[in-house]
Amino acid sequence: MVVFMISLILAILFGNILTLAVIVGTKHFHTPQGYLKASLAVADLAVGICVVPVSVYVEISFMIYNSMPEWTARNSQTTPFHPCSFIGPVFAGCTLVSITTIFLLTIERSIAVLKPLHKESVITKKRTSILIVFSWMGSFFLAISPMVFSNAIALEYNPCSRMCNYALGSAEFPSQAWKILLLFPAFDFTLLGGTVVINIISLTTIRQHSKRRKHLAETENQSATKPTFSDIKAAKTIGTLTLAFTASFTPIAVFVVGNVLGNEWCTFSFFAFWILTTNSCWNVIIYGVRDQKFRSRAYQLLISTHLNTAPKKSVSENTVNGGKLNEEIVKQT
C-alpha cells in the first residue's frame, strides 16, 4: 500500500510539473487552451502534494507503531484543527476544478470546430483567465458547502478508503444532510453529461468534415470556414481527457449514492477513491501520446535537464554528444 501511494505521489509530481514546465516555457502553448491545461495540472499537483501524503503518513504510522494516529479516530466536529478539515475540501475542490476545467476545454474546442471564424474573437486569454478564477472559487465553495449548510456533516479519516471523507457527525441520518451530499454527484454528472454531449457534437462535425474533404475539392473560401487540423487534433485530445475522467469518476459517484442510501461498501470505496486519485497522473500521458508538439518539447526539457546534471566531460566529448543531441532533437521535432 505504501509503495503504491509513494509511487503515485512521484508520478503525479513528475507528470504535472513537466506539464507546467512545457506550457509555461513554450510560447506555442500560451493560448486559452494552454491556460486551461495549466489550471488542470495545478489541481492535479495539489492532490499529489496535499492529499496523498496524509494517507502515506497514516499507513507508515500504522506500520511502525501498529496503530493509527489519534486524530483518525475522531472527526472534524470533535477535534479542533483536524487534518481532514483541510485535506477533505482540497481533494473535493480539486476534483470539481478538474471537472469544470475539462468542461471549459470542451467548450473551447467545440467553438474552434463548429465556429472557426469566431474562435479568435470569442475565446480570448482574458476571458479564459476569468473563467479559470471563477471555476476555482466555485469549486472550493461547493467543497466546503456541506459543513457550511449542515451541522450534521463532518470530515473524518475513513479506514476503508484510506482518505479524508465527508461523514455524519451524529449517528442519525437527517434528510437535509443526504440532500447536501447528493449535490456532489448531481453537479458532477451534470457537467460530465454536458461535456460528453458537446464532445459527441464536435467529433460528429469533425467526421463530417473529413468525409467532405475526401470527396470534394475545397476552394480557399470553403477551407477558411473549416476547422484547422490542429483544432481537430486538439478536440480529439479533449475527448480522450473527458473519457478518462468520466471512467475514473463514475465509481466514486456510485459510492456516494450508495453511501447515502446506507451501504458502507468498504472494499469498493478504496478502489473508487484511489482510481479517481490516479487520474491526477493520466493527463500528461494523454498529452504525450496525442500531442506531438507537447511530446517533443517535453523530450527536449528532459534531455537538457539530464545534460545539466551530468558530470562535465572533455571538450571533444561534449562536441560529439552535442551533435548527436541536435540530430535527435531534429528527428523528434
XYZ file of N, CA, C and O in Angstrom, residues 102-291:
760
model
N -12.245 20.584 -17.562
C -12.477 19.732 -18.730
C -13.718 20.207 -19.491
O -13.750 20.202 -20.727
N -14.740 20.653 -18.753
C -15.939 21.204 -19.404
C -15.578 22.454 -20.204
O -16.013 22.612 -21.365
N -14.762 23.350 -19.616
C -14.346 24.566 -20.322
C -13.458 24.243 -21.527
O -13.561 24.894 -22.579
N -12.594 23.251 -21.392
C -11.774 22.816 -22.536
C -12.651 22.314 -23.670
O -12.386 22.581 -24.851
N -13.700 21.590 -23.319
C -14.618 21.067 -24.336
C -15.349 22.202 -25.042
O -15.508 22.182 -26.273
N -15.803 23.196 -24.266
C -16.468 24.358 -24.861
C -15.515 25.089 -25.805
O -15.882 25.462 -26.939
N -14.277 25.286 -25.341
C -13.281 25.997 -26.154
C -13.012 25.278 -27.478
O -12.971 25.889 -28.549
N -12.883 23.966 -27.423
C -12.619 23.188 -28.650
C -13.853 23.115 -29.544
O -13.737 23.101 -30.769
N -15.037 23.062 -28.955
C -16.253 22.988 -29.773
C -16.440 24.272 -30.576
O -16.873 24.229 -31.734
N -16.116 25.430 -29.975
C -16.202 26.695 -30.709
C -15.202 26.703 -31.859
O -15.508 27.148 -32.974
N -13.987 26.192 -31.594
C -12.962 26.147 -32.640
C -13.368 25.240 -33.792
O -13.023 25.499 -34.948
N -14.115 24.169 -33.488
C -14.523 23.217 -34.526
C -15.799 23.662 -35.229
O -15.890 23.621 -36.461
N -16.789 24.112 -34.448
C -18.095 24.443 -35.023
C -18.130 25.856 -35.606
O -18.817 26.099 -36.606
N -17.425 26.799 -34.979
C -17.404 28.194 -35.428
C -15.962 28.693 -35.542
O -15.540 29.581 -34.800
N -15.183 28.149 -36.477
C -13.762 28.501 -36.542
C -13.499 29.981 -36.823
O -12.492 30.522 -36.373
N -14.408 30.646 -37.547
C -14.194 32.063 -37.847
C -14.364 32.946 -36.618
O -13.836 34.057 -36.568
N -15.120 32.471 -35.629
C -15.372 33.260 -34.425
C -14.434 32.885 -33.276
O -14.555 33.453 -32.181
N -13.543 31.958 -33.519
C -12.701 31.431 -32.439
C -11.856 32.529 -31.787
O -11.836 32.652 -30.556
N -11.178 33.334 -32.592
C -10.262 34.338 -32.050
C -10.996 35.431 -31.278
O -10.471 35.967 -30.292
N -12.214 35.782 -31.701
C -12.945 36.863 -31.044
C -13.683 36.389 -29.796
O -13.844 37.148 -28.833
N -14.123 35.139 -29.794
C -14.893 34.618 -28.660
C -13.976 34.088 -27.564
O -14.170 34.356 -26.374
N -12.968 33.332 -27.965
C -12.065 32.691 -26.997
C -10.814 33.550 -26.847
O -9.923 33.524 -27.704
N -10.727 34.313 -25.785
C -9.568 35.168 -25.528
C -8.881 34.738 -24.231
O -9.478 34.063 -23.387
N -7.641 35.155 -24.083
C -6.886 34.810 -22.875
C -7.511 35.443 -21.633
O -7.557 34.809 -20.569
N -7.994 36.675 -21.768
C -8.586 37.366 -20.627
C -9.846 36.650 -20.150
O -10.029 36.404 -18.953
N -10.737 36.309 -21.081
C -11.973 35.619 -20.716
C -11.675 34.251 -20.114
O -12.308 33.841 -19.146
N -10.692 33.569 -20.689
C -10.326 32.253 -20.162
C -9.782 32.365 -18.744
O -10.122 31.555 -17.874
N -8.944 33.381 -18.481
C -8.386 33.573 -17.142
C -9.492 33.846 -16.121
O -9.468 33.327 -14.996
N -10.474 34.666 -16.510
C -11.593 34.969 -15.615
C -12.393 33.701 -15.314
O -12.769 33.442 -14.160
N -12.646 32.897 -16.334
C -13.393 31.643 -16.144
C -12.629 30.677 -15.235
O -13.232 29.973 -14.416
N -11.310 30.653 -15.365
C -10.490 29.780 -14.514
C -10.612 30.208 -13.048
O -10.790 29.373 -12.146
N -10.545 31.510 -12.791
C -10.668 32.020 -11.416
C -12.039 31.658 -10.843
O -12.151 31.174 -9.699
N -13.094 31.868 -11.633
C -14.442 31.543 -11.164
C -14.618 30.045 -10.927
O -15.326 29.630 -10.002
N -13.978 29.232 -11.771
C -14.105 27.774 -11.596
C -13.454 27.321 -10.291
O -13.996 26.461 -9.582
N -12.296 27.919 -9.936
C -11.642 27.578 -8.669
C -12.462 28.056 -7.479
O -12.656 27.314 -6.509
N -12.964 29.281 -7.556
C -13.755 29.816 -6.448
C -15.040 29.011 -6.253
O -15.394 28.633 -5.131
N -15.743 28.744 -7.344
C -16.993 27.987 -7.253
C -16.783 26.568 -6.780
O -17.575 26.042 -5.985
N -15.711 25.931 -7.247
C -15.440 24.538 -6.869
C -15.145 24.417 -5.374
O -15.660 23.517 -4.702
N -14.334 25.316 -4.844
C -13.991 25.218 -3.422
C -15.134 25.682 -2.520
O -15.263 25.205 -1.389
N -15.979 26.585 -3.023
C -17.176 26.931 -2.255
C -18.098 25.721 -2.152
O -18.651 25.435 -1.079
N -18.245 25.001 -3.258
C -19.075 23.792 -3.238
C -18.457 22.726 -2.345
O -19.168 21.955 -1.686
N -17.113 22.681 -2.273
C -16.427 21.678 -1.454
C -16.665 21.903 0.039
O -16.755 20.938 0.813
N -16.763 23.158 0.459
C -16.966 23.435 1.892
C -18.448 23.609 2.239
O -18.800 23.710 3.419
N -19.317 23.633 1.232
C -20.745 23.882 1.472
C -21.409 22.847 2.391
O -22.302 23.226 3.168
N -21.033 21.542 2.360
C -21.679 20.603 3.288
C -21.509 20.997 4.755
O -22.449 20.857 5.544
N -20.314 21.476 5.134
C -20.100 21.898 6.522
C -20.743 23.248 6.823
O -21.133 23.523 7.949
N -20.869 24.095 5.795
C -21.446 25.421 5.991
C -22.960 25.341 6.184
O -23.529 26.018 7.045
N -23.621 24.496 5.401
C -25.086 24.459 5.393
C -25.688 23.351 6.247
O -26.901 23.231 6.336
N -24.853 22.519 6.865
C -25.388 21.462 7.720
C -24.425 21.170 8.871
O -23.240 20.890 8.633
N -24.928 21.208 10.082
C -24.128 20.867 11.244
C -23.973 19.356 11.418
O -23.189 18.900 12.254
N -24.723 18.587 10.642
C -24.699 17.128 10.782
C -23.566 16.488 9.996
O -23.281 15.305 10.159
N -22.915 17.257 9.128
C -21.864 16.702 8.268
C -20.499 17.130 8.788
O -20.265 18.297 9.102
N -19.583 16.163 8.867
C -18.212 16.428 9.319
C -17.238 15.756 8.353
O -17.636 15.105 7.388
N -15.958 15.920 8.637
C -14.906 15.259 7.864
C -14.134 14.337 8.776
O -13.837 14.683 9.923
N -13.814 13.145 8.281
C -13.083 12.172 9.084
C -12.193 11.327 8.192
O -12.410 11.251 6.969
N -11.195 10.693 8.803
C -10.338 9.769 8.056
C -11.027 8.416 8.004
O -11.318 7.815 9.037
N -11.296 7.944 6.792
C -12.007 6.680 6.602
C -11.003 5.540 6.456
O -10.211 5.537 5.502
N -11.010 4.545 7.355
C -10.040 3.447 7.248
C -10.288 2.551 6.035
O -9.397 1.789 5.660
N -11.491 2.623 5.462
C -11.774 1.817 4.263
C -11.133 2.440 3.023
O -10.400 1.778 2.287
N -11.415 3.717 2.800
C -10.876 4.385 1.611
C -9.452 4.883 1.810
O -8.781 5.233 0.841
N -8.980 4.915 3.081
C -7.654 5.456 3.421
C -7.543 6.926 3.019
O -6.485 7.388 2.571
N -8.638 7.659 3.172
C -8.663 9.071 2.817
C -9.596 9.833 3.740
O -10.388 9.239 4.458
N -9.505 11.166 3.682
C -10.441 12.023 4.407
C -11.731 12.130 3.609
O -11.704 12.554 2.444
N -12.850 11.749 4.228
C -14.149 11.751 3.557
C -15.172 12.554 4.346
O -15.008 12.782 5.552
N -16.228 12.943 3.668
C -17.375 13.540 4.347
C -18.123 12.443 5.090
O -18.270 11.332 4.597
N -18.593 12.774 6.288
C -19.316 11.793 7.101
C -20.319 12.532 7.974
O -20.286 13.764 8.092
N -21.217 11.753 8.600
C -22.205 12.324 9.506
C -21.597 12.491 10.894
O -20.991 11.554 11.428
N -21.767 13.673 11.468
C -21.232 13.904 12.801
C -22.006 13.189 13.879
O -21.480 12.888 14.944
N -23.272 12.870 13.619
C -24.118 12.166 14.582
C -24.510 10.817 14.019
O -24.295 10.520 12.847
N -25.112 9.988 14.861
C -25.486 8.635 14.436
C -26.698 8.654 13.523
O -26.876 7.770 12.699
N -27.566 9.651 13.689
C -28.767 9.714 12.884
C -28.436 10.218 11.477
O -27.364 10.739 11.221
N -29.435 10.086 10.598
C -29.219 10.464 9.206
C -30.263 11.494 8.799
O -31.298 11.143 8.242
N -30.048 12.785 9.078
C -31.040 13.806 8.732
C -31.233 13.896 7.217
O -30.289 13.721 6.447
N -32.459 14.160 6.804
C -32.755 14.242 5.373
C -31.990 15.376 4.710
O -31.564 15.274 3.558
N -31.801 16.494 5.437
C -31.076 17.630 4.875
C -29.637 17.256 4.547
O -29.076 17.702 3.543
N -29.029 16.410 5.397
C -27.628 16.032 5.197
C -27.433 15.257 3.906
O -26.530 15.551 3.123
N -28.293 14.243 3.671
C -28.071 13.442 2.460
C -28.405 14.228 1.208
O -27.822 14.009 0.140
N -29.343 15.204 1.309
C -29.625 16.046 0.153
C -28.408 16.890 -0.208
O -28.091 17.080 -1.387
N -27.699 17.385 0.808
C -26.497 18.184 0.552
C -25.389 17.319 -0.045
O -24.698 17.723 -0.987
N -25.214 16.106 0.490
C -24.173 15.221 -0.037
C -24.441 14.815 -1.479
O -23.512 14.593 -2.263
N -25.725 14.708 -1.841
C -26.062 14.337 -3.214
C -25.804 15.468 -4.205
O -25.872 15.248 -5.421
N -25.514 16.677 -3.690
C -25.172 17.775 -4.590
C -23.926 17.455 -5.412
O -23.819 17.853 -6.574
N -22.970 16.735 -4.796
C -21.710 16.434 -5.485
C -21.922 15.595 -6.745
O -21.546 16.014 -7.840
N -22.500 14.381 -6.626
C -22.702 13.611 -7.851
C -23.658 14.285 -8.833
O -23.488 14.150 -10.054
N -24.663 15.026 -8.321
C -25.596 15.714 -9.222
C -24.867 16.777 -10.051
O -25.016 16.845 -11.277
N -24.055 17.596 -9.377
C -23.292 18.640 -10.078
C -22.279 18.018 -11.041
O -22.162 18.445 -12.202
N -21.568 17.009 -10.562
C -20.514 16.398 -11.374
C -21.075 15.727 -12.619
O -20.556 15.902 -13.727
N -22.138 14.950 -12.453
C -22.692 14.241 -13.598
C -23.394 15.186 -14.567
O -23.461 14.919 -15.766
N -23.910 16.312 -14.063
C -24.495 17.307 -14.963
C -23.417 17.883 -15.883
O -23.605 17.974 -17.110
N -22.271 18.273 -15.280
C -21.175 18.812 -16.092
C -20.585 17.751 -17.017
O -20.321 18.019 -18.196
N -20.382 16.543 -16.479
C -19.810 15.483 -17.315
C -20.755 15.105 -18.448
O -20.320 14.841 -19.579
N -22.057 15.067 -18.149
C -23.027 14.765 -19.196
C -23.009 15.809 -20.295
O -23.017 15.472 -21.494
N -22.984 17.103 -19.894
C -22.881 18.164 -20.891
C -21.591 18.082 -21.684
O -21.574 18.307 -22.902
N -20.495 17.732 -20.998
C -19.198 17.598 -21.675
C -19.229 16.491 -22.717
O -18.733 16.653 -23.839
N -19.824 15.354 -22.362
C -19.907 14.222 -23.299
C -20.747 14.590 -24.519
O -20.373 14.299 -25.667
N -21.884 15.264 -24.295
C -22.759 15.656 -25.406
C -22.031 16.607 -26.358
O -22.066 16.437 -27.589
N -21.338 17.615 -25.796
C -20.615 18.576 -26.631
C -19.487 17.888 -27.396
O -19.239 18.179 -28.574
N -18.799 16.937 -26.743
C -17.745 16.184 -27.436
C -18.312 15.369 -28.593
O -17.696 15.292 -29.660
N -19.476 14.769 -28.386
C -20.100 13.985 -29.459
C -20.434 14.880 -30.650
O -20.188 14.524 -31.813
N -20.991 16.083 -30.357
C -21.316 17.015 -31.440
C -20.056 17.439 -32.194
O -20.033 17.469 -33.439
N -18.993 17.759 -31.449
C -17.741 18.191 -32.084
C -17.130 17.080 -32.931
O -16.697 17.311 -34.066
N -17.080 15.865 -32.370
C -16.480 14.742 -33.097
C -17.315 14.364 -34.313
O -16.769 13.938 -35.345
N -18.646 14.507 -34.221
C -19.508 14.246 -35.380
C -19.222 15.257 -36.486
O -19.144 14.898 -37.671
N -19.049 16.516 -36.104
C -18.714 17.557 -37.080
C -17.365 17.282 -37.729
O -17.198 17.455 -38.946
N -16.400 16.852 -36.920
C -15.075 16.516 -37.459
C -15.173 15.368 -38.461
O -14.549 15.396 -39.530
N -15.973 14.373 -38.140
C -16.135 13.228 -39.045
C -16.773 13.660 -40.361
O -16.344 13.226 -41.437
N -17.791 14.515 -40.282
C -18.435 15.000 -41.496
C -17.473 15.824 -42.332
O -17.450 15.713 -43.567
N -16.671 16.644 -41.674
C -15.677 17.453 -42.379
C -14.647 16.567 -43.074
O -14.237 16.850 -44.211
N -14.230 15.490 -42.422
C -13.251 14.578 -43.019
C -13.820 13.910 -44.268
O -13.106 13.728 -45.267
N -15.098 13.561 -44.203
C -15.725 12.935 -45.378
C -15.813 13.923 -46.544
O -15.546 13.565 -47.700
N -16.173 15.165 -46.243
C -16.256 16.176 -47.301
C -14.892 16.427 -47.924
O -14.763 16.620 -49.139
N -13.877 16.442 -47.079
C -12.530 16.711 -47.575
C -12.049 15.620 -48.517
O -11.266 15.869 -49.431
N -12.521 14.404 -48.304
C -12.133 13.300 -49.176
C -12.836 13.361 -50.526
O -12.275 12.974 -51.540
N -14.083 13.841 -50.538
C -14.887 13.763 -51.754
C -14.992 15.080 -52.525
O -15.414 15.089 -53.675
N -14.636 16.189 -51.903
C -14.777 17.485 -52.557
C -13.426 18.174 -52.666
O -12.586 18.068 -51.785
N -13.236 18.885 -53.750
C -12.042 19.723 -53.902
C -12.394 21.082 -53.312
O -13.132 21.875 -53.920
N -11.885 21.355 -52.141
C -12.266 22.570 -51.431
C -11.538 23.787 -52.004
O -10.352 23.724 -52.324
N -12.264 24.875 -52.120
C -11.662 26.140 -52.524
C -11.103 26.840 -51.295
O -11.325 26.416 -50.171
N -10.384 27.945 -51.501
C -9.814 28.676 -50.375
C -10.897 29.225 -49.468
O -10.774 29.237 -48.252
N -11.996 29.735 -50.061
C -13.088 30.269 -49.252
C -13.757 29.190 -48.426
O -14.145 29.392 -47.289
N -13.904 27.999 -49.010
C -14.518 26.897 -48.280
C -13.639 26.458 -47.121
O -14.109 26.219 -46.018
N -12.330 26.341 -47.376
C -11.432 25.852 -46.330
C -11.302 26.846 -45.188
O -11.010 26.473 -44.066
N -11.546 28.123 -45.476
C -11.421 29.125 -44.416
C -12.484 28.975 -43.350
O -12.311 29.425 -42.231
N -13.602 28.363 -43.714
C -14.686 28.195 -42.749
C -14.621 26.852 -42.049
O -15.524 26.529 -41.273
N -13.612 26.085 -42.328
C -13.479 24.763 -41.732
C -12.467 24.794 -40.598
O -11.549 25.615 -40.592
N -12.598 23.905 -39.618
C -11.599 23.845 -38.543
C -10.252 23.379 -39.074
O -10.185 22.573 -40.007
N -9.181 23.904 -38.480
C -7.844 23.510 -38.897
C -7.514 22.117 -38.361
O -8.201 21.579 -37.490
N -6.427 21.554 -38.893
C -6.009 20.220 -38.457
C -5.655 20.222 -36.976
O -5.968 19.275 -36.257
N -4.995 21.306 -36.501
C -4.619 21.377 -35.086
C -5.857 21.449 -34.195
O -5.881 20.875 -33.102
N -6.913 22.166 -34.654
C -8.155 22.226 -33.888
C -8.810 20.855 -33.801
O -9.334 20.459 -32.755
N -8.785 20.127 -34.902
C -9.370 18.778 -34.919
C -8.593 17.850 -33.993
O -9.178 17.090 -33.208
N -7.275 17.933 -34.056
C -6.419 17.102 -33.205
C -6.667 17.416 -31.725
O -6.778 16.510 -30.887
N -6.758 18.714 -31.409
C -6.983 19.120 -30.017
C -8.347 18.664 -29.528
O -8.499 18.257 -28.372
N -9.363 18.742 -30.390
C -10.705 18.305 -29.997
C -10.715 16.816 -29.659
O -11.371 16.386 -28.694
N -9.984 16.020 -30.414
C -9.900 14.586 -30.125
C -9.160 14.337 -28.810
O -9.510 13.422 -28.054
N -8.133 15.153 -28.528
C -7.401 15.029 -27.263
C -8.308 15.330 -26.075
O -8.303 14.614 -25.073
N -9.118 16.405 -26.186
C -10.042 16.756 -25.109
C -11.093 15.664 -24.943
O -11.512 15.360 -23.822
N -11.518 15.060 -26.045
C -12.451 13.932 -25.959
C -11.854 12.777 -25.174
O -12.541 12.124 -24.377
N -10.555 12.519 -25.387
C -9.868 11.457 -24.650
C -9.778 11.805 -23.161
O -9.975 10.952 -22.295
N -9.480 13.082 -22.841
C -9.442 13.533 -21.442
C -10.795 13.320 -20.765
O -10.879 12.850 -19.628
N -11.863 13.670 -21.483
C -13.219 13.514 -20.936
C -13.527 12.054 -20.654
O -14.077 11.718 -19.598
N -13.180 11.191 -21.597
C -13.433 9.759 -21.425
C -12.673 9.210 -20.227
O -13.222 8.454 -19.409
N -11.394 9.612 -20.081
C -10.568 9.131 -18.960
C -11.117 9.607 -17.626
O -11.204 8.822 -16.667
N -11.514 10.878 -17.548
C -12.005 11.397 -16.278
C -13.359 10.789 -15.930
O -13.621 10.471 -14.768
N -14.225 10.622 -16.916
C -15.533 10.007 -16.661
C -15.365 8.590 -16.129
O -16.053 8.178 -15.186
N -14.427 7.844 -16.723
C -14.186 6.466 -16.271
C -13.657 6.437 -14.840
O -14.021 5.547 -14.049
N -12.827 7.403 -14.472
C -12.250 7.415 -13.120
C -13.218 7.982 -12.087
O -13.135 7.636 -10.905
N -14.145 8.847 -12.515
C -15.044 9.475 -11.563
C -16.307 8.656 -11.297
O -16.886 8.731 -10.200
N -16.741 7.870 -12.252
C -18.005 7.128 -12.115
C -18.045 6.257 -10.857
O -19.056 6.254 -10.137
N -16.981 5.482 -10.513
C -17.047 4.678 -9.284
C -17.277 5.498 -8.024
O -18.026 5.070 -7.141
N -16.675 6.693 -7.930
C -16.843 7.498 -6.723
C -18.268 8.028 -6.628
O -18.848 8.132 -5.538
N -18.881 8.360 -7.771
C -20.264 8.835 -7.757
C -21.208 7.712 -7.330
O -22.146 7.933 -6.553
N -20.947 6.506 -7.814
C -21.761 5.352 -7.421
C -21.616 5.100 -5.918
O -22.603 4.826 -5.221
N -20.382 5.243 -5.405
C -20.160 5.025 -3.974
C -20.902 6.056 -3.132
O -21.496 5.713 -2.098
N -20.854 7.350 -3.539
C -21.525 8.405 -2.763
C -23.024 8.136 -2.692
O -23.635 8.229 -1.616
N -23.628 7.779 -3.821
C -25.060 7.481 -3.830
C -25.363 6.268 -2.948
O -26.307 6.273 -2.145
N -24.552 5.223 -3.064
C -24.752 4.029 -2.243
C -24.560 4.314 -0.763
O -25.290 3.793 0.083
N -23.582 5.170 -0.443
C -23.317 5.530 0.946
C -24.485 6.319 1.545
O -24.856 6.119 2.702
N -25.063 7.200 0.741
C -26.225 7.963 1.191
C -27.404 7.038 1.470
O -28.191 7.252 2.398
N -27.509 5.974 0.690
C -28.599 5.010 0.877
C -28.335 4.040 2.024
O -29.167 3.176 2.311
N -27.150 4.148 2.662
C -26.869 3.339 3.843
C -25.905 2.191 3.634
O -25.674 1.399 4.545
N -25.299 2.078 2.436
C -24.342 0.998 2.164
C -22.919 1.459 2.477
O -22.513 2.556 2.073
N -22.169 0.624 3.197
C -20.800 1.004 3.568
C -19.817 0.739 2.432
O -18.958 1.570 2.141
N -19.877 -0.432 1.811
C -19.052 -0.779 0.648
C -17.573 -0.464 0.905
O -16.945 0.317 0.193
N -17.015 -1.091 1.933
C -15.656 -0.767 2.379
C -14.612 -0.991 1.283
O -13.853 -0.089 0.933
N -14.566 -2.190 0.731
C -13.558 -2.501 -0.295
C -13.764 -1.661 -1.538
O -12.808 -1.128 -2.120
N -15.031 -1.519 -1.947
C -15.338 -0.730 -3.148
C -14.931 0.728 -2.964
O -14.468 1.380 -3.911
N -15.090 1.270 -1.741
C -14.743 2.664 -1.507
C -13.249 2.906 -1.715
O -12.848 3.954 -2.230
N -12.421 1.933 -1.316
C -10.974 2.084 -1.514
C -10.649 2.207 -3.000
O -9.943 3.127 -3.424
N -11.179 1.271 -3.806
C -10.896 1.308 -5.244
C -11.483 2.561 -5.892
O -10.861 3.170 -6.768
N -12.678 2.976 -5.452
C -13.321 4.149 -6.048
C -12.486 5.407 -5.830
O -12.214 6.172 -6.775
N -12.054 5.639 -4.591
C -11.300 6.858 -4.285
C -9.921 6.855 -4.932
O -9.458 7.895 -5.415
N -9.264 5.717 -4.954
C -7.906 5.701 -5.485
C -7.861 5.622 -6.999
O -6.872 6.061 -7.614
N -8.898 5.103 -7.632
C -8.987 5.204 -9.094
C -9.119 6.668 -9.490
O -8.495 7.131 -10.450
N -9.954 7.408 -8.736
C -10.093 8.840 -9.009
C -8.770 9.576 -8.768
O -8.403 10.469 -9.535
N -8.041 9.195 -7.728
C -6.766 9.863 -7.420
C -5.723 9.612 -8.506
O -4.957 10.516 -8.859
N -5.697 8.389 -9.046
C -4.712 8.094 -10.101
C -4.963 8.913 -11.359
O -4.052 9.087 -12.182
N -6.171 9.439 -11.522
C -6.447 10.291 -12.684
C -5.546 11.520 -12.716
O -5.325 12.105 -13.779
N -4.997 11.899 -11.560
C -4.132 13.081 -11.489
C -2.826 12.914 -12.246
O -2.118 13.900 -12.478
N -2.458 11.689 -12.617
C -1.217 11.488 -13.382
C -1.490 10.989 -14.803
O -0.555 10.663 -15.531
N -2.751 10.935 -15.206
C -3.079 10.452 -16.553
C -2.909 11.516 -17.625
O -2.571 11.215 -18.772
N -3.187 12.782 -17.257
C -3.260 13.823 -18.281
C -1.959 13.984 -19.057
O -1.972 14.153 -20.279
N -0.826 13.945 -18.362
C 0.456 14.110 -19.054
C 0.692 12.963 -20.034
O 1.287 13.162 -21.104
N 0.209 11.774 -19.704
C 0.340 10.641 -20.622
C -0.510 10.869 -21.863
O -0.068 10.622 -22.998
N -1.726 11.379 -21.659
C -2.622 11.656 -22.796
C -2.018 12.739 -23.689
O -2.009 12.617 -24.923
N -1.479 13.807 -23.077
C -0.847 14.861 -23.876
C 0.338 14.304 -24.664
O 0.526 14.637 -25.837
N 1.149 13.478 -23.997
C 2.333 12.930 -24.653
C 1.997 12.034 -25.831
O 2.707 12.016 -26.837
N 0.906 11.292 -25.714
C 0.507 10.379 -26.794
C -0.182 11.133 -27.919
O 0.064 10.865 -29.106
N -1.046 12.089 -27.581
C -1.898 12.741 -28.573
C -1.281 13.990 -29.203
O -1.630 14.350 -30.323
N -0.394 14.694 -28.474
C 0.123 15.989 -28.925
C 1.610 15.877 -29.239
O 2.447 15.781 -28.344
